[in-house]
GROMACS .gro file of C-alpha atoms in nm:
model
  133
    1UNK     CA    1   2.273   1.149  -0.775
    2UNK     CA    2   2.446   0.821  -0.821
    3UNK     CA    3   2.162   0.692  -0.495
    4UNK     CA    4   1.878   0.757  -0.723
    5UNK     CA    5   2.042   0.585  -1.057
    6UNK     CA    6   2.162   0.288  -0.840
    7UNK     CA    7   1.828   0.264  -0.703
    8UNK     CA    8   1.697   0.319  -1.057
    9UNK     CA    9   1.916   0.029  -1.180
   10UNK     CA   10   1.792  -0.223  -0.865
   11UNK     CA   11   1.426  -0.146  -0.937
   12UNK     CA   12   1.440  -0.212  -1.324
   13UNK     CA   13   1.622  -0.519  -1.285
   14UNK     CA   14   1.393  -0.601  -0.996
   15UNK     CA   15   1.091  -0.535  -1.218
   16UNK     CA   16   1.270  -0.775  -1.513
   17UNK     CA   17   1.307  -1.032  -1.295
   18UNK     CA   18   0.950  -1.025  -1.130
   19UNK     CA   19   0.879  -1.027  -1.526
   20UNK     CA   20   1.036  -1.362  -1.576
   21UNK     CA   21   0.920  -1.494  -1.317
   22UNK     CA   22   0.576  -1.376  -1.456
   23UNK     CA   23   0.622  -1.567  -1.728
   24UNK     CA   24   0.794  -1.880  -1.622
   25UNK     CA   25   0.419  -1.924  -1.372
   26UNK     CA   26   0.157  -1.854  -1.657
   27UNK     CA   27   0.378  -2.112  -1.934
   28UNK     CA   28   0.384  -2.332  -1.593
   29UNK     CA   29   0.017  -2.268  -1.488
   30UNK     CA   30  -0.068  -2.347  -1.856
   31UNK     CA   31   0.127  -2.693  -1.848
   32UNK     CA   32  -0.102  -2.765  -1.563
   33UNK     CA   33  -0.427  -2.707  -1.733
   34UNK     CA   34  -0.330  -2.824  -2.017
   35UNK     CA   35  -0.232  -3.177  -1.832
   36UNK     CA   36  -0.464  -3.167  -1.520
   37UNK     CA   37  -0.765  -2.971  -1.583
   38UNK     CA   38  -0.901  -3.202  -1.780
   39UNK     CA   39  -0.810  -3.475  -1.489
   40UNK     CA   40  -0.988  -3.252  -1.232
   41UNK     CA   41  -1.330  -3.263  -1.397
   42UNK     CA   42  -1.319  -3.665  -1.373
   43UNK     CA   43  -1.202  -3.652  -0.986
   44UNK     CA   44  -1.487  -3.396  -0.935
   45UNK     CA   45  -1.758  -3.585  -1.028
   46UNK     CA   46  -1.820  -3.821  -0.758
   47UNK     CA   47  -1.801  -3.499  -0.531
   48UNK     CA   48  -2.066  -3.328  -0.737
   49UNK     CA   49  -2.297  -3.649  -0.717
   50UNK     CA   50  -2.247  -3.612  -0.364
   51UNK     CA   51  -2.409  -3.295  -0.313
   52UNK     CA   52  -2.781  -3.222  -0.366
   53UNK     CA   53  -2.903  -3.153  -0.670
   54UNK     CA   54  -3.065  -2.814  -0.576
   55UNK     CA   55  -2.731  -2.698  -0.467
   56UNK     CA   56  -2.453  -2.848  -0.714
   57UNK     CA   57  -2.483  -2.528  -0.991
   58UNK     CA   58  -2.298  -2.366  -0.694
   59UNK     CA   59  -2.094  -2.603  -0.583
   60UNK     CA   60  -1.968  -2.683  -0.887
   61UNK     CA   61  -1.869  -2.261  -0.980
   62UNK     CA   62  -1.758  -2.250  -0.632
   63UNK     CA   63  -1.492  -2.553  -0.679
   64UNK     CA   64  -1.450  -2.461  -0.983
   65UNK     CA   65  -1.315  -2.087  -0.859
   66UNK     CA   66  -1.119  -2.211  -0.612
   67UNK     CA   67  -0.882  -2.420  -0.903
   68UNK     CA   68  -0.681  -2.087  -0.969
   69UNK     CA   69  -0.524  -2.061  -0.601
   70UNK     CA   70  -0.465  -2.462  -0.687
   71UNK     CA   71  -0.332  -2.425  -0.990
   72UNK     CA   72  -0.124  -2.134  -0.832
   73UNK     CA   73   0.022  -2.363  -0.563
   74UNK     CA   74   0.066  -2.675  -0.799
   75UNK     CA   75   0.294  -2.416  -1.015
   76UNK     CA   76   0.501  -2.339  -0.736
   77UNK     CA   77   0.607  -2.735  -0.694
   78UNK     CA   78   0.668  -2.712  -1.077
   79UNK     CA   79   0.898  -2.464  -1.071
   80UNK     CA   80   1.067  -2.598  -0.816
   81UNK     CA   81   1.163  -2.904  -1.019
   82UNK     CA   82   1.143  -2.794  -1.325
   83UNK     CA   83   1.338  -2.443  -1.498
   84UNK     CA   84   1.189  -2.233  -1.755
   85UNK     CA   85   1.336  -2.410  -2.011
   86UNK     CA   86   1.211  -2.737  -1.971
   87UNK     CA   87   0.868  -2.598  -1.915
   88UNK     CA   88   0.885  -2.457  -2.278
   89UNK     CA   89   0.998  -2.846  -2.376
   90UNK     CA   90   0.702  -3.003  -2.196
   91UNK     CA   91   0.462  -2.738  -2.391
   92UNK     CA   92   0.590  -2.833  -2.707
   93UNK     CA   93   0.580  -3.161  -2.677
   94UNK     CA   94   0.158  -3.125  -2.584
   95UNK     CA   95   0.160  -2.855  -2.859
   96UNK     CA   96   0.216  -3.161  -3.123
   97UNK     CA   97  -0.011  -3.437  -3.283
   98UNK     CA   98   0.113  -3.692  -3.030
   99UNK     CA   99   0.086  -3.457  -2.728
  100UNK     CA  100  -0.247  -3.344  -2.798
  101UNK     CA  101  -0.391  -3.680  -2.801
  102UNK     CA  102  -0.199  -3.734  -2.474
  103UNK     CA  103  -0.408  -3.471  -2.303
  104UNK     CA  104  -0.744  -3.544  -2.490
  105UNK     CA  105  -0.719  -3.887  -2.364
  106UNK     CA  106  -0.581  -3.816  -1.996
  107UNK     CA  107  -0.950  -3.775  -1.865
  108UNK     CA  108  -1.048  -4.156  -2.003
  109UNK     CA  109  -0.715  -4.302  -1.865
  110UNK     CA  110  -0.776  -4.073  -1.515
  111UNK     CA  111  -1.136  -4.271  -1.521
  112UNK     CA  112  -1.026  -4.606  -1.602
  113UNK     CA  113  -0.697  -4.598  -1.332
  114UNK     CA  114  -0.951  -4.450  -1.047
  115UNK     CA  115  -1.178  -4.786  -1.135
  116UNK     CA  116  -0.870  -4.970  -1.159
  117UNK     CA  117  -0.735  -4.902  -0.813
  118UNK     CA  118  -1.057  -4.909  -0.613
  119UNK     CA  119  -1.166  -5.272  -0.744
  120UNK     CA  120  -0.750  -5.343  -0.653
  121UNK     CA  121  -0.811  -5.175  -0.286
  122UNK     CA  122  -1.074  -5.416  -0.285
  123UNK     CA  123  -0.861  -5.721  -0.358
  124UNK     CA  124  -0.657  -5.561  -0.082
  125UNK     CA  125  -0.887  -5.567   0.226
  126UNK     CA  126  -0.859  -5.977   0.296
  127UNK     CA  127  -0.480  -5.962   0.270
  128UNK     CA  128  -0.508  -5.644   0.534
  129UNK     CA  129  -0.727  -5.843   0.734
  130UNK     CA  130  -0.512  -6.156   0.777
  131UNK     CA  131  -0.231  -5.922   0.880
  132UNK     CA  132  -0.453  -5.706   1.070
  133UNK     CA  133  -0.551  -5.968   1.339
   0.00000   0.00000   0.00000
């Protein structure tokens, strides 16, 4: 009887722990979607343009379907580096007016940053060529 009670307590505590982890992961994925979801759209745009017009709709669907696995993997990285309390506080910030403004402007910042990075990369080519000889 003692063994059954001990096993029951162990299973209940494990279940409670897994629920906490699940809650932590859910909140972490929410944060990733909030901060990276729109940026993903910006990054995805050039890829979509490379696919023939007649295949784009299916490509976009498959690409979007693949994001849930990416978000889960990214959540693992976040969860190694932040506590659940950290994630709660970060989410709290993103639900403020300035946090919402930041989320809304991130796609444009990402797009402009990518363009700036490409232009900078072009300027580096002659410098690199000079040292590659």
